[in-house]
PDB file of C-alpha atoms in Angstrom:
ATOM      1  CA  MET A   1      75.844 117.360 116.635  1.00 53.00           C
ATOM      2  CA  THR A   2      72.164 118.299 116.660  1.00 63.00           C
ATOM      3  CA  ALA A   3      69.612 116.462 118.995  1.00 59.00           C
ATOM      4  CA  ALA A   4      67.987 114.908 115.972  1.00 61.00           C
ATOM      5  CA  LYS A   5      71.283 113.410 114.711  1.00 65.00           C
ATOM      6  CA  THR A   6      72.168 112.198 118.151  1.00 67.00           C
ATOM      7  CA  LEU A   7      68.814 110.374 118.344  1.00 61.00           C
ATOM      8  CA  ARG A   8      69.150 108.930 114.892  1.00 66.00           C
ATOM      9  CA  HIS A   9      72.675 107.685 115.517  1.00 67.00           C
ATOM     10  CA  ALA A  10      71.625 106.117 118.873  1.00 65.00           C
ATOM     11  CA  ALA A  11      68.685 104.449 117.292  1.00 61.00           C
ATOM     12  CA  ALA A  12      70.842 103.154 114.506  1.00 63.00           C
ATOM     13  CA  ASP A  13      73.401 101.637 117.042  1.00 65.00           C
ATOM     14  CA  LEU A  14      70.540 100.070 118.978  1.00 57.00           C
ATOM     15  CA  GLY A  15      69.103  98.696 115.819  1.00 55.00           C
ATOM     16  CA  ARG A  16      72.359  97.081 114.747  1.00 60.00           C
ATOM     17  CA  ALA A  17      72.835  95.676 118.175  1.00 57.00           C
ATOM     18  CA  VAL A  18      69.368  94.048 118.627  1.00 60.00           C
ATOM     19  CA  ARG A  19      68.284  93.878 114.828  1.00 68.00           C
ATOM     20  CA  LEU A  20      65.448  96.361 115.320  1.00 66.00           C
ATOM     21  CA  PRO A  21      63.482  97.564 112.229  1.00 75.00           C
ATOM     22  CA  PRO A  22      64.431 101.081 110.931  1.00 79.00           C
ATOM     23  CA  LEU A  23      63.558 104.083 113.077  1.00 81.00           C
ATOM     24  CA  ALA A  24      61.061 105.141 110.562  1.00 82.00           C
ATOM     25  CA  THR A  25      59.211 101.869 110.882  1.00 86.00           C
ATOM     26  CA  LEU A  26      59.149 101.917 114.527  1.00 88.00           C
ATOM     27  CA  VAL A  27      57.591 105.335 114.539  1.00 89.00           C
ATOM     28  CA  GLU A  28      54.943 104.315 112.208  1.00 91.00           C
ATOM     29  CA  TRP A  29      54.008 101.322 114.248  1.00 93.00           C
ATOM     30  CA  ALA A  30      53.914 103.563 117.428  1.00 93.00           C
ATOM     31  CA  ALA A  31      51.708 105.986 115.646  1.00 94.00           C
ATOM     32  CA  ARG A  32      49.277 103.308 114.549  1.00 96.00           C
ATOM     33  CA  VAL A  33      49.102 101.747 118.137  1.00 96.00           C
ATOM     34  CA  GLY A  34      48.457 105.351 119.392  1.00 95.00           C
ATOM     35  CA  TYR A  35      45.576 105.790 116.895  1.00 96.00           C
ATOM     36  CA  GLY A  36      44.115 102.408 118.000  1.00 95.00           C
ATOM     37  CA  ALA A  37      44.395 103.445 121.681  1.00 94.00           C
ATOM     38  CA  ARG A  38      42.500 106.671 120.911  1.00 94.00           C
ATOM     39  CA  GLY A  39      39.898 104.606 119.012  1.00 94.00           C
ATOM     40  CA  PHE A  40      39.347 102.268 122.046  1.00 92.00           C
ATOM     41  CA  VAL A  41      38.967 105.326 124.439  1.00 90.00           C
ATOM     42  CA  TYR A  42      36.414 107.063 122.279  1.00 92.00           C
ATOM     43  CA  LEU A  43      34.497 103.884 121.207  1.00 91.00           C
ATOM     44  CA  SER A  44      34.209 102.772 124.913  1.00 88.00           C
ATOM     45  CA  ALA A  45      33.239 106.144 126.041  1.00 86.00           C
ATOM     46  CA  GLY A  46      30.537 106.413 123.368  1.00 87.00           C
ATOM     47  CA  ALA A  47      29.254 103.022 124.179  1.00 87.00           C
ATOM     48  CA  LEU A  48      29.036 103.806 127.867  1.00 83.00           C
ATOM     49  CA  THR A  49      27.350 107.084 127.165  1.00 83.00           C
ATOM     50  CA  LEU A  50      24.793 105.325 124.858  1.00 84.00           C
ATOM     51  CA  LEU A  51      24.027 102.893 127.758  1.00 81.00           C
ATOM     52  CA  ALA A  52      23.344 105.932 130.029  1.00 76.00           C
ATOM     53  CA  ALA A  53      21.079 107.540 127.460  1.00 75.00           C
ATOM     54  CA  THR A  54      18.986 104.383 127.421  1.00 77.00           C
ATOM     55  CA  ASP A  55      19.070 104.098 131.237  1.00 70.00           C
ATOM     56  CA  ARG A  56      21.133 100.843 131.167  1.00 70.00           C
ATOM     57  CA  ILE A  57      23.774 102.540 133.517  1.00 64.00           C
ATOM     58  CA  GLY A  58      23.431 105.426 135.881  1.00 59.00           C
ATOM     59  CA  GLU A  59      25.324 108.260 134.131  1.00 62.00           C
ATOM     60  CA  ALA A  60      27.394 109.333 131.025  1.00 59.00           C
ATOM     61  CA  VAL A  61      31.158 108.814 131.370  1.00 60.00           C
ATOM     62  CA  GLY A  62      33.935 110.562 129.564  1.00 63.00           C
ATOM     63  CA  THR A  63      37.332 109.422 128.389  1.00 65.00           C
ATOM     64  CA  SER A  64      38.615 108.942 131.944  1.00 65.00           C
ATOM     65  CA  GLY A  65      35.408 107.030 132.854  1.00 66.00           C
ATOM     66  CA  ALA A  66      36.109 104.645 129.933  1.00 69.00           C
ATOM     67  CA  ALA A  67      39.493 103.843 131.745  1.00 71.00           C
ATOM     68  CA  GLY A  68      37.714 103.326 134.997  1.00 70.00           C
ATOM     69  CA  TRP A  69      35.407 100.830 133.261  1.00 72.00           C
ATOM     70  CA  LEU A  70      38.384  99.059 131.877  1.00 73.00           C
ATOM     71  CA  ALA A  71      39.909  98.813 135.268  1.00 70.00           C
ATOM     72  CA  ALA A  72      36.949  96.827 136.532  1.00 72.00           C
ATOM     73  CA  GLN A  73      37.226  94.181 133.844  1.00 75.00           C
ATOM     74  CA  PRO A  74      39.003  90.817 134.124  1.00 77.00           C
ATOM     75  CA  PHE A  75      42.734  91.326 133.697  1.00 75.00           C
ATOM     76  CA  GLY A  76      42.070  95.118 134.209  1.00 73.00           C
ATOM     77  CA  LYS A  77      45.674  95.682 135.101  1.00 81.00           C
ATOM     78  CA  VAL A  78      46.991  94.340 131.898  1.00 85.00           C
ATOM     79  CA  TRP A  79      44.479  96.302 129.882  1.00 84.00           C
ATOM     80  CA  LEU A  80      45.303  99.458 131.642  1.00 85.00           C
ATOM     81  CA  VAL A  81      48.959  99.111 130.945  1.00 88.00           C
ATOM     82  CA  LEU A  82      48.474  98.379 127.217  1.00 90.00           C
ATOM     83  CA  LEU A  83      46.050 101.290 126.939  1.00 90.00           C
ATOM     84  CA  GLY A  84      48.350 103.636 128.818  1.00 90.00           C
ATOM     85  CA  LEU A  85      51.369 102.616 126.622  1.00 93.00           C
ATOM     86  CA  GLY A  86      49.160 103.126 123.515  1.00 94.00           C
ATOM     87  CA  LEU A  87      48.137 106.632 124.639  1.00 94.00           C
ATOM     88  CA  TRP A  88      51.922 107.576 125.285  1.00 95.00           C
ATOM     89  CA  ALA A  89      52.637 106.316 121.814  1.00 95.00           C
ATOM     90  CA  PHE A  90      50.052 108.710 120.402  1.00 95.00           C
ATOM     91  CA  VAL A  91      51.475 111.567 122.611  1.00 95.00           C
ATOM     92  CA  GLY A  92      54.941 110.847 120.957  1.00 94.00           C
ATOM     93  CA  TRP A  93      53.407 110.952 117.435  1.00 94.00           C
ATOM     94  CA  ARG A  94      51.618 114.328 118.287  1.00 94.00           C
ATOM     95  CA  VAL A  95      55.052 115.691 119.444  1.00 93.00           C
ATOM     96  CA  LEU A  96      56.568 114.591 116.027  1.00 93.00           C
ATOM     97  CA  GLN A  97      53.492 116.274 114.169  1.00 92.00           C
ATOM     98  CA  ALA A  98      53.759 119.492 116.254  1.00 92.00           C
ATOM     99  CA  VAL A  99      57.330 120.027 116.751  1.00 91.00           C
ATOM    100  CA  PHE A 100      58.955 118.202 113.666  1.00 90.00           C
ATOM    101  CA  ASP A 101      55.956 118.893 111.208  1.00 88.00           C
ATOM    102  CA  ALA A 102      55.583 115.229 110.412  1.00 88.00           C
ATOM    103  CA  ASP A 103      52.435 115.871 108.358  1.00 86.00           C
ATOM    104  CA  HIS A 104      54.206 118.736 106.396  1.00 84.00           C
ATOM    105  CA  GLU A 105      51.765 121.410 107.409  1.00 86.00           C
ATOM    106  CA  GLY A 106      54.233 124.075 106.647  1.00 84.00           C
ATOM    107  CA  THR A 107      55.085 127.323 108.645  1.00 86.00           C
ATOM    108  CA  ASP A 108      52.432 129.669 107.315  1.00 88.00           C
ATOM    109  CA  LEU A 109      49.516 130.778 109.627  1.00 89.00           C
ATOM    110  CA  LYS A 110      47.416 127.801 108.798  1.00 87.00           C
ATOM    111  CA  GLY A 111      50.328 125.399 109.270  1.00 87.00           C
ATOM    112  CA  TRP A 112      51.191 126.813 112.737  1.00 91.00           C
ATOM    113  CA  ALA A 113      47.557 126.776 113.770  1.00 88.00           C
ATOM    114  CA  THR A 114      47.181 123.044 112.849  1.00 88.00           C
ATOM    115  CA  ARG A 115      50.413 122.250 114.605  1.00 91.00           C
ATOM    116  CA  ALA A 116      49.297 124.131 117.746  1.00 91.00           C
ATOM    117  CA  GLY A 117      46.145 122.092 117.585  1.00 89.00           C
ATOM    118  CA  GLN A 118      48.296 118.806 117.442  1.00 91.00           C
ATOM    119  CA  ALA A 119      50.384 119.995 120.470  1.00 92.00           C
ATOM    120  CA  ALA A 120      47.188 120.858 122.532  1.00 90.00           C
ATOM    121  CA  SER A 121      45.973 117.310 121.618  1.00 91.00           C
ATOM    122  CA  GLY A 122      49.317 115.754 122.697  1.00 92.00           C
ATOM    123  CA  LEU A 123      48.944 117.594 126.048  1.00 90.00           C
ATOM    124  CA  PHE A 124      45.381 116.230 126.427  1.00 88.00           C
ATOM    125  CA  TYR A 125      46.284 112.682 125.740  1.00 91.00           C
ATOM    126  CA  GLY A 126      49.341 112.992 128.045  1.00 90.00           C
ATOM    127  CA  VAL A 127      47.017 113.925 130.850  1.00 85.00           C
ATOM    128  CA  LEU A 128      44.740 111.148 129.851  1.00 86.00           C
ATOM    129  CA  ALA A 129      47.727 108.483 129.726  1.00 88.00           C
ATOM    130  CA  SER A 130      48.927 109.691 133.112  1.00 86.00           C
ATOM    131  CA  GLY A 131      45.422 109.180 134.548  1.00 80.00           C
ATOM    132  CA  VAL A 132      45.353 105.725 133.141  1.00 83.00           C
ATOM    133  CA  PHE A 133      48.577 104.845 135.001  1.00 80.00           C
ATOM    134  CA  GLU A 134      47.173 106.436 138.272  1.00 77.00           C
ATOM    135  CA  TYR A 135      44.600 103.607 138.119  1.00 73.00           C
ATOM    136  CA  LEU A 136      47.441 101.177 138.423  1.00 71.00           C
ATOM    137  CA  ASP A 137      48.466 102.835 141.564  1.00 69.00           C
ATOM    138  CA  GLU A 138      45.032 102.493 142.979  1.00 64.00           C
ATOM    139  CA  PHE A 139      44.316  99.121 141.541  1.00 55.00           C
ATOM    140  CA  GLY A 140      42.335  96.960 143.856  1.00 51.00           C
ATOM    141  CA  GLU A 141      40.428  99.892 145.338  1.00 51.00           C
ATOM    142  CA  ALA A 142      36.853 100.817 144.260  1.00 44.00           C
ATOM    143  CA  THR A 143      37.683 101.740 140.725  1.00 49.00           C
ATOM    144  CA  SER A 144      34.839 102.265 138.398  1.00 50.00           C
ATOM    145  CA  ALA A 145      33.574 104.546 135.793  1.00 51.00           C
ATOM    146  CA  SER A 146      31.350 106.451 138.150  1.00 54.00           C
ATOM    147  CA  SER A 147      34.197 106.866 140.727  1.00 58.00           C
ATOM    148  CA  ALA A 148      36.562 108.053 138.036  1.00 56.00           C
ATOM    149  CA  GLN A 149      33.900 110.555 136.922  1.00 60.00           C
ATOM    150  CA  ALA A 150      33.508 111.839 140.535  1.00 63.00           C
ATOM    151  CA  GLU A 151      37.294 112.216 140.951  1.00 66.00           C
ATOM    152  CA  SER A 152      37.696 114.031 137.585  1.00 65.00           C
ATOM    153  CA  VAL A 153      34.841 116.582 138.812  1.00 65.00           C
ATOM    154  CA  ALA A 154      36.551 117.062 142.169  1.00 67.00           C
ATOM    155  CA  GLU A 155      39.932 117.689 140.259  1.00 69.00           C
ATOM    156  CA  ASN A 156      38.534 120.110 137.888  1.00 68.00           C
ATOM    157  CA  GLN A 157      36.792 122.117 140.745  1.00 70.00           C
ATOM    158  CA  GLU A 158      40.010 122.170 142.671  1.00 73.00           C
ATOM    159  CA  LYS A 159      41.900 123.511 139.641  1.00 71.00           C
ATOM    160  CA  ALA A 160      39.145 126.094 139.131  1.00 70.00           C
ATOM    161  CA  ALA A 161      39.434 127.199 142.702  1.00 76.00           C
ATOM    162  CA  VAL A 162      43.130 127.685 142.303  1.00 73.00           C
ATOM    163  CA  LEU A 163      42.588 129.813 139.195  1.00 71.00           C
ATOM    164  CA  LEU A 164      40.063 131.848 140.803  1.00 71.00           C
ATOM    165  CA  GLY A 165      42.472 132.600 143.634  1.00 78.00           C
ATOM    166  CA  LEU A 166      44.854 134.274 141.200  1.00 76.00           C
ATOM    167  CA  PRO A 167      44.672 137.968 140.238  1.00 81.00           C
ATOM    168  CA  PHE A 168      41.957 138.380 137.567  1.00 77.00           C
ATOM    169  CA  GLY A 169      41.015 134.794 138.341  1.00 75.00           C
ATOM    170  CA  GLU A 170      37.389 135.196 137.157  1.00 83.00           C
ATOM    171  CA  ALA A 171      38.712 136.537 133.714  1.00 84.00           C
ATOM    172  CA  LEU A 172      41.144 133.552 133.469  1.00 84.00           C
ATOM    173  CA  LEU A 173      38.311 131.067 134.276  1.00 82.00           C
ATOM    174  CA  ILE A 174      36.152 132.695 131.597  1.00 84.00           C
ATOM    175  CA  GLY A 175      38.997 132.617 129.152  1.00 87.00           C
ATOM    176  CA  ALA A 176      39.487 128.836 129.834  1.00 86.00           C
ATOM    177  CA  GLY A 177      35.852 128.358 129.273  1.00 84.00           C
ATOM    178  CA  LEU A 178      36.072 130.145 125.968  1.00 90.00           C
ATOM    179  CA  VAL A 179      39.026 128.025 124.916  1.00 89.00           C
ATOM    180  CA  VAL A 180      36.847 124.882 125.466  1.00 87.00           C
ATOM    181  CA  LEU A 181      34.166 126.392 123.591  1.00 91.00           C
ATOM    182  CA  GLY A 182      36.612 127.243 120.778  1.00 91.00           C
ATOM    183  CA  VAL A 183      37.743 123.560 120.724  1.00 90.00           C
ATOM    184  CA  GLY A 184      34.288 122.347 120.392  1.00 90.00           C
ATOM    185  CA  ILE A 185      33.401 124.777 117.609  1.00 93.00           C
ATOM    186  CA  GLY A 186      36.820 123.904 115.847  1.00 91.00           C
ATOM    187  CA  ASN A 187      35.753 120.148 115.964  1.00 93.00           C
ATOM    188  CA  ILE A 188      32.434 120.892 114.522  1.00 94.00           C
ATOM    189  CA  VAL A 189      33.992 123.149 111.667  1.00 93.00           C
ATOM    190  CA  ARG A 190      36.427 120.287 110.861  1.00 91.00           C
ATOM    191  CA  ALA A 191      33.471 118.017 110.541  1.00 93.00           C
ATOM    192  CA  PHE A 192      32.170 120.000 107.653  1.00 91.00           C
ATOM    193  CA  ARG A 193      35.360 121.464 106.205  1.00 91.00           C
ATOM    194  CA  ASP A 194      38.159 118.997 106.325  1.00 88.00           C
ATOM    195  CA  ASP A 195      39.009 116.473 103.552  1.00 86.00           C
ATOM    196  CA  PHE A 196      39.548 113.364 105.629  1.00 88.00           C
ATOM    197  CA  ASP A 197      40.359 111.247 102.614  1.00 86.00           C
ATOM    198  CA  ASP A 198      43.471 113.002 101.934  1.00 84.00           C
ATOM    199  CA  ALA A 199      45.373 111.689 104.924  1.00 87.00           C
ATOM    200  CA  LEU A 200      44.112 108.062 104.349  1.00 90.00           C
ATOM    201  CA  ALA A 201      45.531 105.320 102.015  1.00 87.00           C
ATOM    202  CA  CYS A 202      42.357 103.376 102.257  1.00 84.00           C
ATOM    203  CA  PRO A 203      40.634 101.311  99.436  1.00 85.00           C
ATOM    204  CA  LYS A 204      38.685 103.769  97.312  1.00 82.00           C
ATOM    205  CA  ALA A 205      35.261 102.066  97.950  1.00 80.00           C
ATOM    206  CA  PHE A 206      35.825 102.400 101.653  1.00 85.00           C
ATOM    207  CA  CYS A 207      36.967 106.117 101.706  1.00 84.00           C
ATOM    208  CA  GLY A 208      33.391 107.436 101.663  1.00 86.00           C
ATOM    209  CA  THR A 209      32.480 105.333 104.711  1.00 90.00           C
ATOM    210  CA  ALA A 210      35.572 106.554 106.388  1.00 92.00           C
ATOM    211  CA  THR A 211      34.792 110.134 105.732  1.00 92.00           C
ATOM    212  CA  ALA A 212      31.339 109.771 107.017  1.00 93.00           C
ATOM    213  CA  LEU A 213      32.562 108.277 110.258  1.00 94.00           C
ATOM    214  CA  ALA A 214      35.043 111.139 110.559  1.00 94.00           C
ATOM    215  CA  ARG A 215      32.406 113.842 110.116  1.00 95.00           C
ATOM    216  CA  ALA A 216      29.902 112.294 112.480  1.00 95.00           C
ATOM    217  CA  GLY A 217      32.811 111.814 115.046  1.00 94.00           C
ATOM    218  CA  TYR A 218      34.316 115.272 114.808  1.00 95.00           C
ATOM    219  CA  GLY A 219      30.865 116.842 114.992  1.00 94.00           C
ATOM    220  CA  ALA A 220      29.907 114.845 118.114  1.00 92.00           C
ATOM    221  CA  ARG A 221      33.068 115.378 119.858  1.00 91.00           C
ATOM    222  CA  GLY A 222      32.845 119.096 119.184  1.00 91.00           C
ATOM    223  CA  PHE A 223      29.187 119.195 120.410  1.00 90.00           C
ATOM    224  CA  ALA A 224      30.244 117.317 123.654  1.00 87.00           C
ATOM    225  CA  TYR A 225      32.640 120.082 124.641  1.00 88.00           C
ATOM    226  CA  LEU A 226      30.047 122.876 124.210  1.00 88.00           C
ATOM    227  CA  PRO A 227      28.149 122.288 127.506  1.00 84.00           C
ATOM    228  CA  LEU A 228      31.394 121.902 129.332  1.00 83.00           C
ATOM    229  CA  GLY A 229      32.585 125.259 128.042  1.00 84.00           C
ATOM    230  CA  VAL A 230      29.241 126.974 129.115  1.00 85.00           C
ATOM    231  CA  PHE A 231      29.692 125.667 132.554  1.00 82.00           C
ATOM    232  CA  VAL A 232      33.248 126.964 132.916  1.00 82.00           C
ATOM    233  CA  VAL A 233      32.337 130.342 131.506  1.00 84.00           C
ATOM    234  CA  LEU A 234      29.447 130.551 133.954  1.00 82.00           C
ATOM    235  CA  ALA A 235      31.619 129.524 136.841  1.00 79.00           C
ATOM    236  CA  GLY A 236      33.968 132.362 136.042  1.00 77.00           C
ATOM    237  CA  LEU A 237      31.149 134.819 135.743  1.00 80.00           C
ATOM    238  CA  HIS A 238      29.782 133.863 139.104  1.00 77.00           C
ATOM    239  CA  ALA A 239      33.076 133.225 140.659  1.00 72.00           C
ATOM    240  CA  ARG A 240      32.081 129.805 141.776  1.00 71.00           C
ATOM    241  CA  SER A 241      34.477 126.841 141.254  1.00 65.00           C
ATOM    242  CA  GLY A 242      31.705 124.453 142.120  1.00 66.00           C
ATOM    243  CA  GLU A 243      30.007 125.003 138.914  1.00 63.00           C
ATOM    244  CA  VAL A 244      32.959 123.594 136.921  1.00 65.00           C
ATOM    245  CA  THR A 245      32.404 120.021 135.961  1.00 65.00           C
ATOM    246  CA  THR A 246      33.523 117.448 133.257  1.00 69.00           C
ATOM    247  CA  THR A 247      32.344 116.800 129.847  1.00 72.00           C
ATOM    248  CA  ALA A 248      30.483 113.576 130.841  1.00 68.00           C
ATOM    249  CA  ALA A 249      28.808 115.557 133.835  1.00 68.00           C
ATOM    250  CA  ALA A 250      27.853 118.247 131.436  1.00 70.00           C
ATOM    251  CA  LEU A 251      26.278 115.776 129.118  1.00 71.00           C
ATOM    252  CA  ASP A 252      24.405 114.326 132.088  1.00 69.00           C
ATOM    253  CA  ALA A 253      22.983 117.736 132.835  1.00 69.00           C
ATOM    254  CA  LEU A 254      21.928 118.097 129.228  1.00 67.00           C
ATOM    255  CA  GLU A 255      20.151 114.806 129.395  1.00 68.00           C
ATOM    256  CA  ALA A 256      17.815 116.203 132.075  1.00 70.00           C
ATOM    257  CA  GLN A 257      16.471 118.750 129.538  1.00 71.00           C
ATOM    258  CA  PRO A 258      13.564 117.881 127.425  1.00 69.00           C
ATOM    259  CA  GLY A 259      14.635 115.590 124.569  1.00 71.00           C
ATOM    260  CA  GLY A 260      17.948 115.225 126.375  1.00 71.00           C
ATOM    261  CA  SER A 261      18.083 111.534 126.069  1.00 78.00           C
ATOM    262  CA  TRP A 262      17.806 111.662 122.358  1.00 83.00           C
ATOM    263  CA  ILE A 263      20.515 114.244 122.151  1.00 83.00           C
ATOM    264  CA  LEU A 264      22.716 112.308 124.550  1.00 83.00           C
ATOM    265  CA  GLY A 265      22.234 109.157 122.423  1.00 85.00           C
ATOM    266  CA  LEU A 266      22.982 110.853 119.244  1.00 87.00           C
ATOM    267  CA  THR A 267      26.165 112.332 120.841  1.00 87.00           C
ATOM    268  CA  ALA A 268      27.151 108.856 122.073  1.00 87.00           C
ATOM    269  CA  ALA A 269      26.727 107.413 118.515  1.00 91.00           C
ATOM    270  CA  GLY A 270      28.918 110.157 117.240  1.00 91.00           C
ATOM    271  CA  LEU A 271      31.614 109.441 119.877  1.00 92.00           C
ATOM    272  CA  MET A 272      31.617 105.825 118.810  1.00 93.00           C
ATOM    273  CA  ALA A 273      31.921 106.977 115.148  1.00 95.00           C
ATOM    274  CA  PHE A 274      35.027 109.057 116.286  1.00 95.00           C
ATOM    275  CA  GLY A 275      36.409 105.890 117.753  1.00 94.00           C
ATOM    276  CA  ALA A 276      35.772 103.785 114.832  1.00 95.00           C
ATOM    277  CA  PHE A 277      37.481 106.413 112.564  1.00 95.00           C
ATOM    278  CA  ALA A 278      40.657 106.355 114.832  1.00 95.00           C
ATOM    279  CA  PHE A 279      40.803 102.535 114.095  1.00 96.00           C
ATOM    280  CA  VAL A 280      40.609 103.437 110.417  1.00 94.00           C
ATOM    281  CA  GLU A 281      43.484 105.806 110.886  1.00 94.00           C
ATOM    282  CA  ALA A 282      45.356 103.140 112.756  1.00 95.00           C
ATOM    283  CA  ARG A 283      45.104 100.898 109.640  1.00 93.00           C
ATOM    284  CA  TRP A 284      45.213 103.295 106.746  1.00 93.00           C
ATOM    285  CA  ARG A 285      46.476 106.732 107.850  1.00 93.00           C
ATOM    286  CA  ARG A 286      49.524 107.942 105.989  1.00 90.00           C
ATOM    287  CA  ILE A 287      52.244 108.043 108.531  1.00 90.00           C
ATOM    288  CA  ARG A 288      55.211 110.214 107.391  1.00 84.00           C
ATOM    289  CA  PRO A 289      57.923 110.351 109.936  1.00 80.00           C
ATOM    290  CA  PRO A 290      60.085 113.616 109.734  1.00 78.00           C
ATOM    291  CA  ARG A 291      62.870 113.112 107.291  1.00 71.00           C
ATOM    292  CA  ASP A 292      65.405 115.233 109.228  1.00 66.00           C
ATOM    293  CA  LEU A 293      64.828 113.015 112.277  1.00 67.00           C
ATOM    294  CA  MET A 294      64.737 109.568 110.622  1.00 64.00           C
ATOM    295  CA  GLY A 295      67.808 110.273 108.300  1.00 58.00           C
TER     296      GLY A 295
END
């Protein structure tokens, strides 16, 4: 018996025992919760970055900083648990997309490239979800967006130092920076190229607005990766792990340049648009669980 059949039979037995909805329905619900969790992360990160651009708070924050901000709110522990579970639900959906081809991308070169991107996205959100639950272990300590940002920078620099200690470490770090740049450029290309309406079952009158949110969001998210990629490449060229930073810290450095506050503000608005589009996906995205897994 294959793993897919074993999982399907186990889910069917559990469903009969406790009267759960069909597995396909549960998968759809989990995917929609996951898109909602992603929307919250980017909407919060964009809003906090916008406050930084207008000098309402000290510095921009990234996705991990949004979790730090949430931890500081009333009932922060409850919100962190819900956010972490939502992000893990999204990771599970990414696994179904990448491994079981839930979106029917196919096995040609373009299909495999799309599924590889979904797998990388799942890895990113898995790391983010793990970081959210780390806040639970540290709950009650000095948790804030700024402290989360400082910890993220330190962790990234530590990883860069380990990489530099390996044979050809400088080349590996430069390669990592080029990957980050590639992700950023890929998001920008998607903003102009993709037909976002195709994956949505939204009302026709709303689809244009949804597409505008998606294009602004993917463009801004791609742009946000570019300064980080440059810093990582430079760290590899100079063999200095201390030059590695985070997306938010890289945007802070960008803000210090002429016109930087305007650039940071526009990027923040785009990140909020990306978060808003994720909520649109949570409501109207076509969720098609893999047939061979669902039965």
